Amino acid sequence: KAGVTQTPRYLIKTRGQQVTLSCSPISGHRSVSWYQQTPGQGLQFLFEYFSETQRNKGNFPGRFSGRQFSNSRSEMNVSTLELGDSALYLCASSLTGGDNEQFFGPGTRLTVL
Amino acid sequence: QKEVEQNSGPLSVPEGAIASLNCTYSDRGSQSFFWYRQYSGKSPELIMFIYSNGDKEDGRFTAQLNKASQYVSLLIRDSQPSDSATYLCAVNRYDSSASKIIFGSGTRLSIRP
């Protein structure tokens, strides 16, 4: 069974730009969660999508948004990029989400210059 | 108080010994507990999950849960150099009717030959 895939793997952007990251979950998994990982803050929960609906949200500004498609693939968007948005963005796939086991993709490394 | 607390380490253990990693959590309503291993530059990999009080063994790994003390631990027997990594403790938390996974900041484990 194929694992979680994320594209692109690496991205370099400048301040003020916007970016869209993509995540394809494990086949059959309907929940996708997004996390931001930085050396100083660790793994921070962004949001979770299940059946095309945002079910839970972390404490991030509205510049961070996401969506999920009918095939469970998910995208997250960050608008008006700031230097502090430089991080590893991870998505995690789960059968039904919530308190079920999550499996992470390889991540997208975003650098904002 | 952080929701999920771990000693950041580094924890240095000789090869062949038992490594003991600890985690405390603040939400008494948490029901699901996970241990992830993360190698430098890689994404987290799920190695154990536990839902009930007591011990759960899987190969060289044993997860221990004590809900009364709000404490979960991971024991690694016969430690190998390949076990050198950061170990993340994760716990579910309920917000309204939705559950999400909260991660600790991780313990860096170093196995010395």
CSV table of N, CA and C in Angstrom, one decimal, chain A residues 9 35 37 42-43 45 48 55-59 88 90 97-107 109, chain B residues 31-32 34 36 38 41-46 49 51 88 92-95 98-105:
chain,number,residue,atom,x,y,z
A,9,ARG,N,8.4,18.7,-2.5
A,9,ARG,CA,9.2,18.4,-1.3
A,9,ARG,C,10.0,19.6,-0.8
A,35,TYR,N,0.4,19.8,9.9
A,35,TYR,CA,1.2,20.3,11.0
A,35,TYR,C,2.4,21.1,10.5
A,37,GLN,N,6.3,22.2,11.6
A,37,GLN,CA,7.3,21.8,12.5
A,37,GLN,C,8.5,22.8,12.3
A,42,GLY,N,8.5,23.1,17.7
A,42,GLY,CA,8.1,21.7,17.6
A,42,GLY,C,7.0,21.5,16.6
A,43,LEU,N,6.2,20.4,16.7
A,43,LEU,CA,5.1,20.1,15.8
A,43,LEU,C,3.8,20.8,16.3
A,45,PHE,N,-0.2,21.8,15.5
A,45,PHE,CA,-1.3,21.4,14.7
A,45,PHE,C,-1.9,22.6,14.0
A,48,GLU,N,-7.4,19.9,10.6
A,48,GLU,CA,-7.8,18.5,10.2
A,48,GLU,C,-9.0,18.6,9.3
A,55,ARG,N,-12.6,19.8,10.4
A,55,ARG,CA,-13.2,19.3,11.6
A,55,ARG,C,-12.5,20.0,12.8
A,56,ASN,N,-11.3,20.4,12.7
A,56,ASN,CA,-10.6,21.0,13.8
A,56,ASN,C,-9.5,21.9,13.3
A,57,LYS,N,-9.2,22.9,14.2
A,57,LYS,CA,-8.3,23.9,13.7
A,57,LYS,C,-7.4,24.3,14.9
A,58,GLY,N,-6.1,24.6,14.6
A,58,GLY,CA,-5.2,25.0,15.6
A,58,GLY,C,-5.1,26.5,15.7
A,59,ASN,N,-4.2,27.0,16.4
A,59,ASN,CA,-4.1,28.5,16.7
A,59,ASN,C,-3.2,29.2,15.7
A,88,LEU,N,9.0,23.0,8.2
A,88,LEU,CA,8.7,21.8,7.6
A,88,LEU,C,7.2,21.6,7.7
A,90,LEU,N,4.0,19.2,7.4
A,90,LEU,CA,3.8,17.8,7.4
A,90,LEU,C,2.3,17.5,7.3
A,97,GLY,N,-9.4,9.8,11.5
A,97,GLY,CA,-8.9,11.0,12.3
A,97,GLY,C,-9.3,10.9,13.7
A,98,GLY,N,-9.4,12.1,14.3
A,98,GLY,CA,-9.7,12.2,15.7
A,98,GLY,C,-8.6,11.6,16.6
A,99,ASP,N,-8.9,10.5,17.3
A,99,ASP,CA,-7.8,9.9,18.1
A,99,ASP,C,-7.2,8.6,17.5
A,100,ASN,N,-7.4,8.4,16.2
A,100,ASN,CA,-6.8,7.3,15.5
A,100,ASN,C,-5.4,7.5,15.2
A,101,GLU,N,-4.7,6.4,14.9
A,101,GLU,CA,-3.2,6.5,14.5
A,101,GLU,C,-3.1,7.3,13.2
A,102,GLN,N,-2.1,8.2,13.2
A,102,GLN,CA,-1.8,9.0,12.1
A,102,GLN,C,-0.5,8.6,11.4
A,103,PHE,N,-0.4,8.7,10.1
A,103,PHE,CA,0.8,8.3,9.4
A,103,PHE,C,1.3,9.5,8.6
A,104,PHE,N,2.5,9.9,8.8
A,104,PHE,CA,3.0,11.1,8.2
A,104,PHE,C,3.6,11.0,6.8
A,105,GLY,N,3.4,12.0,6.0
A,105,GLY,CA,4.1,12.1,4.7
A,105,GLY,C,5.5,12.6,4.9
A,106,PRO,N,6.3,12.7,3.9
A,106,PRO,CA,7.7,13.1,4.0
A,106,PRO,C,7.9,14.6,4.3
A,107,GLY,N,6.8,15.4,4.1
A,107,GLY,CA,6.9,16.8,4.4
A,107,GLY,C,7.3,17.7,3.2
A,109,ARG,N,9.4,21.1,2.7
A,109,ARG,CA,10.3,22.1,3.4
A,109,ARG,C,10.1,23.5,2.7
B,31,GLN,N,-7.5,9.9,25.6
B,31,GLN,CA,-7.8,8.4,25.6
B,31,GLN,C,-6.8,7.7,24.7
B,32,SER,N,-6.0,8.4,23.8
B,32,SER,CA,-5.1,7.8,22.9
B,32,SER,C,-3.7,8.4,23.0
B,34,PHE,N,0.5,8.0,21.7
B,34,PHE,CA,1.3,7.5,20.6
B,34,PHE,C,2.7,7.9,20.9
B,36,TYR,N,6.2,8.4,18.5
B,36,TYR,CA,6.7,8.5,17.1
B,36,TYR,C,8.2,8.6,17.2
B,38,GLN,N,11.5,10.1,15.1
B,38,GLN,CA,11.9,11.0,14.0
B,38,GLN,C,13.4,11.1,13.9
B,41,GLY,N,16.0,15.2,9.8
B,41,GLY,CA,15.7,15.5,8.4
B,41,GLY,C,14.6,14.6,7.8
B,42,LYS,N,14.0,13.8,8.6
B,42,LYS,CA,12.9,12.9,8.2
B,42,LYS,C,11.6,13.3,8.9
B,43,SER,N,10.5,12.7,8.4
B,43,SER,CA,9.2,12.9,9.1
B,43,SER,C,9.0,11.9,10.2
B,44,PRO,N,8.1,12.2,11.1
B,44,PRO,CA,7.8,11.2,12.2
B,44,PRO,C,7.3,9.9,11.7
B,45,GLU,N,7.7,8.8,12.4
B,45,GLU,CA,7.2,7.5,12.1
B,45,GLU,C,6.6,6.9,13.3
B,46,LEU,N,5.4,6.4,13.2
B,46,LEU,CA,4.6,5.8,14.3
B,46,LEU,C,5.3,4.5,14.7
B,49,PHE,N,1.3,2.7,19.8
B,49,PHE,CA,0.2,3.4,20.3
B,49,PHE,C,-0.4,2.6,21.4
B,51,TYR,N,-3.9,2.5,24.3
B,51,TYR,CA,-5.2,3.1,24.7
B,51,TYR,C,-5.6,2.8,26.1
B,88,LEU,N,8.9,11.4,19.8
B,88,LEU,CA,7.8,12.3,20.1
B,88,LEU,C,6.7,11.6,20.8
B,92,ASN,N,-4.1,12.5,22.4
B,92,ASN,CA,-5.3,13.2,21.8
B,92,ASN,C,-5.9,14.1,22.8
B,93,ARG,N,-6.5,15.2,22.3
B,93,ARG,CA,-7.2,16.1,23.2
B,93,ARG,C,-8.6,16.5,22.5
B,94,TYR,N,-9.6,16.6,23.3
B,94,TYR,CA,-10.9,16.9,22.7
B,94,TYR,C,-11.2,18.4,22.9
B,95,ASP,N,-11.6,19.0,21.7
B,95,ASP,CA,-12.0,20.4,21.7
B,95,ASP,C,-13.4,20.4,21.2
B,98,ALA,N,-14.6,17.6,18.7
B,98,ALA,CA,-13.6,17.1,17.9
B,98,ALA,C,-12.3,16.8,18.6
B,99,SER,N,-11.6,15.7,18.2
B,99,SER,CA,-10.4,15.3,18.8
B,99,SER,C,-9.2,15.7,17.9
B,100,LYS,N,-8.1,16.1,18.5
B,100,LYS,CA,-6.9,16.3,17.7
B,100,LYS,C,-5.7,15.8,18.5
B,101,ILE,N,-4.6,15.5,17.8
B,101,ILE,CA,-3.4,15.0,18.4
B,101,ILE,C,-2.5,16.1,18.7
B,102,ILE,N,-2.0,16.1,20.0
B,102,ILE,CA,-1.1,17.1,20.4
B,102,ILE,C,0.3,16.4,20.6
B,103,PHE,N,1.4,17.1,20.2
B,103,PHE,CA,2.7,16.5,20.3
B,103,PHE,C,3.5,17.2,21.3
B,104,GLY,N,4.3,16.4,22.0
B,104,GLY,CA,5.4,16.9,22.9
B,104,GLY,C,6.5,17.4,22.0
B,105,SER,N,7.4,18.1,22.6
B,105,SER,CA,8.6,18.7,21.9
B,105,SER,C,9.6,17.6,21.5
